[in-house]
Short mmCIF file of C-alpha atoms in Angstrom, two decimals:
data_model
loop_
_atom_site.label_atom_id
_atom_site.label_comp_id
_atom_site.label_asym_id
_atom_site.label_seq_id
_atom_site.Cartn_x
_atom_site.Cartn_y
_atom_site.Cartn_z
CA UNK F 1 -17.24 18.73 9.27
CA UNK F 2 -16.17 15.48 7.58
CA UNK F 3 -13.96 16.05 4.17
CA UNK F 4 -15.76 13.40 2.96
CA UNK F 5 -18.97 12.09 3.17
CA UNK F 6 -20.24 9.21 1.58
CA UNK F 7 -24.31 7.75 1.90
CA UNK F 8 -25.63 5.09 0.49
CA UNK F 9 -22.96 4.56 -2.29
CA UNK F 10 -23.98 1.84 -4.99
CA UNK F 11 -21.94 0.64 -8.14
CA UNK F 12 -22.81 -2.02 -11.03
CA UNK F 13 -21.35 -2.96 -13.86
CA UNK F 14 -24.01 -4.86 -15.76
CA UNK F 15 -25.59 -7.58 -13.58
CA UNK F 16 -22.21 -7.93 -11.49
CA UNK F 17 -22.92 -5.68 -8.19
CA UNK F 18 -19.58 -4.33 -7.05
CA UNK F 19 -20.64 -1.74 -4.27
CA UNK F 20 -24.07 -2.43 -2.50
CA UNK F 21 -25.01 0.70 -0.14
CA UNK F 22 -21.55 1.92 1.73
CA UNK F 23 -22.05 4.72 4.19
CA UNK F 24 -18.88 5.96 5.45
CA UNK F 25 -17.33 9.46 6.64
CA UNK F 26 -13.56 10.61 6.80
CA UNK F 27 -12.35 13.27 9.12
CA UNK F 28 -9.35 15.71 8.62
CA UNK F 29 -5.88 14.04 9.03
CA UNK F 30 -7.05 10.09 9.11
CA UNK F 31 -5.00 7.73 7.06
CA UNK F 32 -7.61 5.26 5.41
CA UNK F 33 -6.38 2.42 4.29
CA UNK F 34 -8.81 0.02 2.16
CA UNK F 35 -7.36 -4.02 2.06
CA UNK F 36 -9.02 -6.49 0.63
CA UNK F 37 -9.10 -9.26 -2.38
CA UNK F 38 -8.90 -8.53 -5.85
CA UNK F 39 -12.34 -7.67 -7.68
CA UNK F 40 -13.88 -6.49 -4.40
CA UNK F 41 -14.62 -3.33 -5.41
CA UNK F 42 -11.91 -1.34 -3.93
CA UNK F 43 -10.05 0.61 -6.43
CA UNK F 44 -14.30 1.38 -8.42
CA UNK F 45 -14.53 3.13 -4.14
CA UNK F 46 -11.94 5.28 -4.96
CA UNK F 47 -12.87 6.31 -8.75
CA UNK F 48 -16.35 7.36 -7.44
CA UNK F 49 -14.99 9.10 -4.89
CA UNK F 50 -13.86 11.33 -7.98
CA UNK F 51 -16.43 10.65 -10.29
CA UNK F 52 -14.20 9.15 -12.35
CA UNK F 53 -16.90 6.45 -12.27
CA UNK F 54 -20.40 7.39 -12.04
CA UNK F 55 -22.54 5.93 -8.81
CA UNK F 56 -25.55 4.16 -9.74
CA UNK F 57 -27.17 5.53 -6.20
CA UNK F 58 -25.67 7.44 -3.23
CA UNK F 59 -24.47 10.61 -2.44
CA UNK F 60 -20.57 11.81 -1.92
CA UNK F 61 -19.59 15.18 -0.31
CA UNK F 62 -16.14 16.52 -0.73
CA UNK F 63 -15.62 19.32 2.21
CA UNK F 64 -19.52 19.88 2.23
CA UNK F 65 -20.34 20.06 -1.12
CA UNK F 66 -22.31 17.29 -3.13
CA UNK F 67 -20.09 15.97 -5.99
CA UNK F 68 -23.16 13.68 -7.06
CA UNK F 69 -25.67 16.54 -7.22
CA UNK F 70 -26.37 17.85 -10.46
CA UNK F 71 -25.12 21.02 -10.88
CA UNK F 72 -21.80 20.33 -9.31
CA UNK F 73 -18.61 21.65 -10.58
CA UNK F 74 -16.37 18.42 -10.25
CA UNK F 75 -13.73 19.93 -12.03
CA UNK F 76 -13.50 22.80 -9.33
CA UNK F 77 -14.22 20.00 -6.83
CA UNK F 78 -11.15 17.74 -7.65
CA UNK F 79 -8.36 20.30 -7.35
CA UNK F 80 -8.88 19.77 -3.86
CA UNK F 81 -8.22 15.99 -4.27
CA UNK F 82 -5.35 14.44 -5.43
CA UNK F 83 -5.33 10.60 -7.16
CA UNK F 84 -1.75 8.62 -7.44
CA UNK F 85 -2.43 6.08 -9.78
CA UNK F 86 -1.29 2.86 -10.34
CA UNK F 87 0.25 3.91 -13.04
CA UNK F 88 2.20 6.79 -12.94
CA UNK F 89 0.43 9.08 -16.01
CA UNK F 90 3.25 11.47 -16.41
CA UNK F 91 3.40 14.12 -19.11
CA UNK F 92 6.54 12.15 -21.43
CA UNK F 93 7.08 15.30 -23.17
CA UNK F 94 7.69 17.30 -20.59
CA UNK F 95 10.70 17.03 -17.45
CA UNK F 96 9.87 16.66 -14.45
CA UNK F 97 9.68 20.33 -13.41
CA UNK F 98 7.61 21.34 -15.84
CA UNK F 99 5.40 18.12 -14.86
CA UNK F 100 5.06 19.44 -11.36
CA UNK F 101 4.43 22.90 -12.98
CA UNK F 102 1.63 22.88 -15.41
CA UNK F 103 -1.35 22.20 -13.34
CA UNK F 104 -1.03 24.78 -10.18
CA UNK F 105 0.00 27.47 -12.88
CA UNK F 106 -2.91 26.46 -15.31
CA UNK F 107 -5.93 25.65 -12.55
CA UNK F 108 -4.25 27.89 -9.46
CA UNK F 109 -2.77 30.95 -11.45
CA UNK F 110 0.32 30.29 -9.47
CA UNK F 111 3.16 32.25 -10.69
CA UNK F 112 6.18 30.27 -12.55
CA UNK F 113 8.38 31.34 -10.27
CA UNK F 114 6.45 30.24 -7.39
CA UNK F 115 5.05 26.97 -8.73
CA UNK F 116 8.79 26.15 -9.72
CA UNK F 117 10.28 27.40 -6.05
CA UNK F 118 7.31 24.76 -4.67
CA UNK F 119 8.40 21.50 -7.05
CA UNK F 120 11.84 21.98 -5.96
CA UNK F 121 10.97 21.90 -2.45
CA UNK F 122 9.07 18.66 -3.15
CA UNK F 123 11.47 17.15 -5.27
CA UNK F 124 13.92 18.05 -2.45
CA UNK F 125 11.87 15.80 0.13
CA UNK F 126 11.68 13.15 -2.06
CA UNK F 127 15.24 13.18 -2.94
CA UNK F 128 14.93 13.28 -6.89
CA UNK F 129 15.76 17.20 -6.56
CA UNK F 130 18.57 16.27 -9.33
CA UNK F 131 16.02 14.89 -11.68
CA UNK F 132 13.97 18.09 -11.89
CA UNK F 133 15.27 18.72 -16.17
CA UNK F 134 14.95 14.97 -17.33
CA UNK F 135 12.10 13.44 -18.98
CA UNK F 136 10.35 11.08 -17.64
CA UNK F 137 11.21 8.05 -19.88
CA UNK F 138 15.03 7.84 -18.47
CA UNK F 139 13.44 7.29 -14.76
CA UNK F 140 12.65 4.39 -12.55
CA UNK F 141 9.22 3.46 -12.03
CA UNK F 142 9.77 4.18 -8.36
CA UNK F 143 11.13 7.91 -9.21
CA UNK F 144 7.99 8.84 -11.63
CA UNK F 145 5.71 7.26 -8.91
CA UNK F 146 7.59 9.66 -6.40
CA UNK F 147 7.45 12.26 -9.01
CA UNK F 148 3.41 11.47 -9.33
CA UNK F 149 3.09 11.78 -5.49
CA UNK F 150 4.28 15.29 -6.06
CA UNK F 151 2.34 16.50 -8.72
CA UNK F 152 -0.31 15.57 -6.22
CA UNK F 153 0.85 17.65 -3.83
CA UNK F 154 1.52 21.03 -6.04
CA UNK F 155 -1.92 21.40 -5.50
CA UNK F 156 -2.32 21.72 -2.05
CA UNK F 157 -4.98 18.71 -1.75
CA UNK F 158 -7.32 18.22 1.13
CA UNK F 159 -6.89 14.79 0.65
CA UNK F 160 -4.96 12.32 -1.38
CA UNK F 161 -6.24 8.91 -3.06
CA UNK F 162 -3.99 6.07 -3.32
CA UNK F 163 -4.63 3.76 -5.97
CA UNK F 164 -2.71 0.39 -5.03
CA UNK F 165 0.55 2.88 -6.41
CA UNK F 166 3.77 0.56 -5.50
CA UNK F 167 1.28 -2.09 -7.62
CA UNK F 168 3.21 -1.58 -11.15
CA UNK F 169 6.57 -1.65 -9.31
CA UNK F 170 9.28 -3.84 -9.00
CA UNK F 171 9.48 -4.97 -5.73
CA UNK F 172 12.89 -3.67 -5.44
CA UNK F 173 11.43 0.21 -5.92
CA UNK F 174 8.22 -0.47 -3.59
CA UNK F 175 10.15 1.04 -0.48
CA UNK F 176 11.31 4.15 -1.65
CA UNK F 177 7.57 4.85 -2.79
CA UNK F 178 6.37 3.19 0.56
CA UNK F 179 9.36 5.73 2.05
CA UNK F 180 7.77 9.04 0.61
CA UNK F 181 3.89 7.74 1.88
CA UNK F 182 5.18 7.57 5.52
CA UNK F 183 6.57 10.45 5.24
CA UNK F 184 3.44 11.84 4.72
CA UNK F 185 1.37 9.94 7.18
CA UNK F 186 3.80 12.02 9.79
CA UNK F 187 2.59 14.98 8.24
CA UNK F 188 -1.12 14.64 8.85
CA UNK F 189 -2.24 14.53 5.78
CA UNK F 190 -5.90 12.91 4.82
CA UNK F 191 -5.32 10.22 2.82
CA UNK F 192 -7.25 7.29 1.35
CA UNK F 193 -5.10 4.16 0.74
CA UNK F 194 -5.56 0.90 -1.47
CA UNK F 195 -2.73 -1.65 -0.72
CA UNK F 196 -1.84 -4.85 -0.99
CA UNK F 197 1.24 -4.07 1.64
CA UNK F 198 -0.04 -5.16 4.64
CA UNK F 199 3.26 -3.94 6.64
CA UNK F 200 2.45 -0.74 5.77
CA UNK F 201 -1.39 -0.59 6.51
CA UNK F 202 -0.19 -1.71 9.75
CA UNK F 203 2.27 1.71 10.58
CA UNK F 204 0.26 4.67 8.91
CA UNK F 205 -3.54 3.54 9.08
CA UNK F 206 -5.48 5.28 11.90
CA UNK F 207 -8.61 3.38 10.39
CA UNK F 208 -8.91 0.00 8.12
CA UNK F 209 -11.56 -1.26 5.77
CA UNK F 210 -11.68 -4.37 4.44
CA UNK F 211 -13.87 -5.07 1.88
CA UNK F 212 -15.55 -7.57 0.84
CA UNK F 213 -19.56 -8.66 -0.54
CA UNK F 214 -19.94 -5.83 -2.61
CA UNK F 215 -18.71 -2.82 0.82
CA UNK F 216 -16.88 -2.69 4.12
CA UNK F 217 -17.18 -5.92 5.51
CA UNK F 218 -15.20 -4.80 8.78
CA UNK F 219 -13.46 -1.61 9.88
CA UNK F 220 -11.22 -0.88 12.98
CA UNK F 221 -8.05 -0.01 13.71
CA UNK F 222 -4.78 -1.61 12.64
CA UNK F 223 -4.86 -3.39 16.12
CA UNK F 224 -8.14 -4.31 15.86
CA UNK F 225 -7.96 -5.67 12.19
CA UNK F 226 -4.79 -7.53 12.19
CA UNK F 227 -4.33 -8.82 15.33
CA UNK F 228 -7.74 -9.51 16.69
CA UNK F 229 -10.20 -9.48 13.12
CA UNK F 230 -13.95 -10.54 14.01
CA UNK F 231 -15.41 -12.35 10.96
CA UNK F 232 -14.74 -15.07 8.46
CA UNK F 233 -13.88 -13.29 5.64
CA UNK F 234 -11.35 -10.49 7.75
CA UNK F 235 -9.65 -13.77 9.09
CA UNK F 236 -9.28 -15.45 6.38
CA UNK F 237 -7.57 -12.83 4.15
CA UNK F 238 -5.48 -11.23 7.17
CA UNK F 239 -4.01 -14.95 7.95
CA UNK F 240 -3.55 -15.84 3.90
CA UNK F 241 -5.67 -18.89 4.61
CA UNK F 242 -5.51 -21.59 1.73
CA UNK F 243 -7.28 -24.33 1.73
CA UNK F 244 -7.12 -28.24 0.93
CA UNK F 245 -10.11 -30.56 0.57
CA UNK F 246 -10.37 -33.97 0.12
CA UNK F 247 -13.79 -36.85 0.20
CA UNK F 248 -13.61 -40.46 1.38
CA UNK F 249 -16.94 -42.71 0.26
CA UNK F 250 -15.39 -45.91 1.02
CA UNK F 251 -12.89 -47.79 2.86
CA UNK F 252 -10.80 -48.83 -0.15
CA UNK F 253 -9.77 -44.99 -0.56
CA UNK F 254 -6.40 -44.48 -2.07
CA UNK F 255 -4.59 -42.97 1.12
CA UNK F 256 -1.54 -42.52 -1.18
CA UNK F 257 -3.17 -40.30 -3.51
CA UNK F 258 -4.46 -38.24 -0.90
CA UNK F 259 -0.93 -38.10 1.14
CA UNK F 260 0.71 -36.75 -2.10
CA UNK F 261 -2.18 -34.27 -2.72
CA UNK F 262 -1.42 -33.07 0.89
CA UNK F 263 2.85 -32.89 -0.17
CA UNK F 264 1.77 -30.78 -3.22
CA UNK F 265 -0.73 -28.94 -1.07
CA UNK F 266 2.02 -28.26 1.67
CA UNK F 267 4.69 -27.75 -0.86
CA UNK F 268 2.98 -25.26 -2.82
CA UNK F 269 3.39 -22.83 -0.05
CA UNK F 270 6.75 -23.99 1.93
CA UNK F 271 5.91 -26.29 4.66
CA UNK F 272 8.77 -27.74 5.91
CA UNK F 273 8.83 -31.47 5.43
CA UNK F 274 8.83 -32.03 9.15
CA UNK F 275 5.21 -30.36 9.26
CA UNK F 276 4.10 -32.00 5.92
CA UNK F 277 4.27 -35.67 8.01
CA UNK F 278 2.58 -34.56 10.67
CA UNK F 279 -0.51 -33.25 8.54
CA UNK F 280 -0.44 -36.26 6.96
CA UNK F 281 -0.06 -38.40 9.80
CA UNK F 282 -2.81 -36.68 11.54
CA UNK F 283 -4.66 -37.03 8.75
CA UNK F 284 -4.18 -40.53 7.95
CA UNK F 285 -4.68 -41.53 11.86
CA UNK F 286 -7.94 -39.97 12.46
CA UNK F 287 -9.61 -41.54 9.28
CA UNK F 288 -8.16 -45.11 10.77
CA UNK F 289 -9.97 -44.04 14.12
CA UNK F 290 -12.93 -42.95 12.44
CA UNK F 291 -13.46 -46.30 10.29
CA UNK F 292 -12.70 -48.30 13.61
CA UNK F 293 -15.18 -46.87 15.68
CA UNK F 294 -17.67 -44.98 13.31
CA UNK F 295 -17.59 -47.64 10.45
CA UNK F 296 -17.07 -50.79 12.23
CA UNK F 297 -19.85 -52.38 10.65
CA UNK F 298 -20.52 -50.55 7.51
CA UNK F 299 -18.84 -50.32 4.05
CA UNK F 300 -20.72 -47.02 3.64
CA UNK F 301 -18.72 -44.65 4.36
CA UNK F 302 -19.00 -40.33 4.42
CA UNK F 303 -15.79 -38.54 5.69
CA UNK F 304 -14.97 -34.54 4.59
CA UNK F 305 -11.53 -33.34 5.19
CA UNK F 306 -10.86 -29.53 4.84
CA UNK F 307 -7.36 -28.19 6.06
CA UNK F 308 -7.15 -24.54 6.23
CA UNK F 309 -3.88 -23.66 6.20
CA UNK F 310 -3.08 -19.92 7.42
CA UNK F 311 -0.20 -18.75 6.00
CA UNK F 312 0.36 -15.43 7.68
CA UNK F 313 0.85 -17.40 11.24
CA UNK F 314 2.10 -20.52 9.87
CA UNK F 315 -0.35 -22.71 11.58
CA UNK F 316 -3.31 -25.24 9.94
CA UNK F 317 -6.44 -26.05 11.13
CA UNK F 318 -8.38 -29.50 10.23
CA UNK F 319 -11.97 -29.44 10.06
CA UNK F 320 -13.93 -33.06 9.56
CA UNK F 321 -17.39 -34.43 9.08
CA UNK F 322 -18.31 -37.66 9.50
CA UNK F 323 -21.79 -38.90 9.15
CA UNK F 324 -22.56 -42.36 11.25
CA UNK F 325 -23.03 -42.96 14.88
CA UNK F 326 -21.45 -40.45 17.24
CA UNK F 327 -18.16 -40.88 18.19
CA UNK F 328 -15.45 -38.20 19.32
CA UNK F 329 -11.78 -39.11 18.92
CA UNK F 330 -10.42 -36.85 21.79
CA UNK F 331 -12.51 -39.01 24.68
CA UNK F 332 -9.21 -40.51 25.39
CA UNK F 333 -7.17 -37.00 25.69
CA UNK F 334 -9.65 -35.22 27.85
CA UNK F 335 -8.33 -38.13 30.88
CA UNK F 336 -11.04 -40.63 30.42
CA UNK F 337 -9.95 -44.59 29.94
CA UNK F 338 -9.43 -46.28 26.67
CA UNK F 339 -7.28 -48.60 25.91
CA UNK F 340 -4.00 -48.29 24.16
CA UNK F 341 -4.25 -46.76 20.84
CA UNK F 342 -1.54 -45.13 18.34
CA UNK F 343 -4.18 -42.62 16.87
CA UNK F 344 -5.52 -41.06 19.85
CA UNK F 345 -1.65 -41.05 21.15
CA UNK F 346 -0.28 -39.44 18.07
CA UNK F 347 -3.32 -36.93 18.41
CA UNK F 348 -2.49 -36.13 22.13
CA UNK F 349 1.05 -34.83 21.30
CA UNK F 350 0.55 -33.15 18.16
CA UNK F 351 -2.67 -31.83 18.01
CA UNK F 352 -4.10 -28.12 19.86
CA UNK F 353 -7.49 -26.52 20.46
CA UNK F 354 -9.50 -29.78 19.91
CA UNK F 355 -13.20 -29.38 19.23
CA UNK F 356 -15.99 -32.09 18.72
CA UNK F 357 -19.73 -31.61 18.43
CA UNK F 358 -22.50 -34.16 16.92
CA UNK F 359 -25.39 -32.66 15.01
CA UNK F 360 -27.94 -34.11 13.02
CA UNK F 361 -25.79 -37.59 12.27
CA UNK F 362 -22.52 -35.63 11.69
CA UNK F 363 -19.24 -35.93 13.66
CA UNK F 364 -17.99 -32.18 13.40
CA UNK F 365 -14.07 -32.80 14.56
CA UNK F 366 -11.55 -30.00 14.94
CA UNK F 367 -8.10 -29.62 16.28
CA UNK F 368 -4.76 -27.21 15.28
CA UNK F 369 -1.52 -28.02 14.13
#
């Protein structure tokens, strides 16, 4: 049986559609790990997986029982779960111990001295075995986080949900929290994960879900998602793609503007200035090719230039329309004749994976930098 079952799940808030119909199960032991851009609905996945926000359709099953029916005990339910926030929610007027303490001797019965003998234990693990009699207040953020992960686990959960926790962190605390989570990957515990830390998706997921349009727009494993992802959207947030777009409707364009809106473009996320001229060298020699052979004769002009950028491999892409009479600039690199021209030769030794198709009265023109 699946410790969690989810059918048909559906969340709004107002007119804005967040989740639209996921079906998804979780078995004992997997690591889930849920990636994807911010306001796609990822963090509202986990609250209803608690209830803590209240499906508009669908039906969730914790260890076989329905935590959407009406009846159910969700209380009783979500001692079996444990939630790691962003933020870290601890009790300030308590210490630590007594943080650990109060839930497994208030909703377990466990004895002090056994509840206390178990937070030790944890604390021990986690290395903040020394901070058991402080307040919270005189901690890191990384130690209460820590401390939070523990409280989670006083209560012998079936599973654990991640809330994007090293989110509130400095960056210089995110390992030691990242530290603790790995430790319990190796440990087998379920757990359901929303990150922004792609590294770490990478070494503990056994499954990934990105989401995106309102569910899971593609699952698969680590392998599968990061180095080989099927569809637009996966690709374009596993590679950090940004993107640059620029319109030419006549041959009096100002080619400096557009060269310094490709600088800031490039600067913006560290090109190195050696790459900068090339994009704009490409750039600026495939228009000049394009009004030579496509415009000859005409002042009316229609170019689109889109360069996608992906910053994760360091590599761009250009992608150009041009509506006129068909013409494809890479004639000359695929070994047929023309005659001698600077464009086609700076294309040849800079430019990869060249594409050309003509549809409808559009030159569609790709190549990689």
């Amino acid at each position: 049986m699946s410790v969690i079952e989810i059918h048909g799940l559906k969340k709004s808030f107002g007119d804005l559609q967040v989740l639209n119909g996921i079906d998804f199960s979780i078995e004992e032991g997997e690591r889930i790990v849920v990636i994807g851009g911010s306001g796609c609905g990822k963090s509202v996945f986990l609250r209803c997986i608690e209830l803590l926000e209240i499906p508009d359709a669908g039906n969730i099953f914790i260890d076989g029982q329905e935590i959407t029916a009406p009846n159910c005990n969700i209380d009783k339910i979500r001692q079996s779960m444990g939630m790691v926030y962003q933020r870290f929610n601890l009790f300030q007027h308590m210490t630590v111990l007594e943080n650990l303490c109060i839930a497994p001797m208030m909703l377990l019965k466990m004895p002090r001295k056994e509840a206390e003998e178990k937070a030790m234990q944890l604390l021990t693990q986690v290395g903040l075995a020394a901070k058991a009699s402080v307040y919270p207040a005189v901690l890191s953020g990384g130690q209460q986080q820590r401390i939070a992960i523990c409280r989670s686990l006083m209560m012998n959960p079936k599973v654990i949900l991640f809330d994007e926790p090293t989110s509130a962190l400095d960056p210089t605390m995110v390992g030691e929290v990242l530290a603790v989570m790995r430790m319990l990957a190796k440990q087998n515990l379920t757990m359901i994960i929303v990150t922004h830390e792609m590294n770490f998706a990478k070494d503990v997921a056994t499954k990934i879900l990105f989401f995106a349009d309102g569910g899971i727009y593609e699952q698969g494993t680590p392998e599968e998602i990061f180095e080989n992802p099927k569809r637009e959207k996966t690709i374009a947030f596993i590679q950090r793609q940004k993107y640059f777009h620029y319109e030419i409707d006549n041959k009096n364009f100002d080619l400096p503007e557009m060269q310094n809106k490709i600088l800031l473009f490039s600067e913006k996320y560290g090109l190195k200035n050696k790459y900068i001229n090339r994009l704009q060298l490409c750039c600026e020699e495939t228009i000049y090719l394009l009004f030579d052979n496509v415009y000859k004769n005409t002042e009316k002009i229609s170019i689109i230039i889109d360069i996608i950028y992906a910053e994760a491999i360091r590599k761009s892409e250009f992608k150009i329309l041009c509506v006129g009479n068909e013409y494809n600039p890479f004639v000359g690199i695929e070994g047929q004749e023309v005659e001698d021209n600077l464009g086609l030769t700076i294309l040849q030794n800079v430019a990869q994976d060249l594409s050309y198709s003509y549809e409808n009265g559009v030159n569609k023109i790709s190549f990689k930098l």
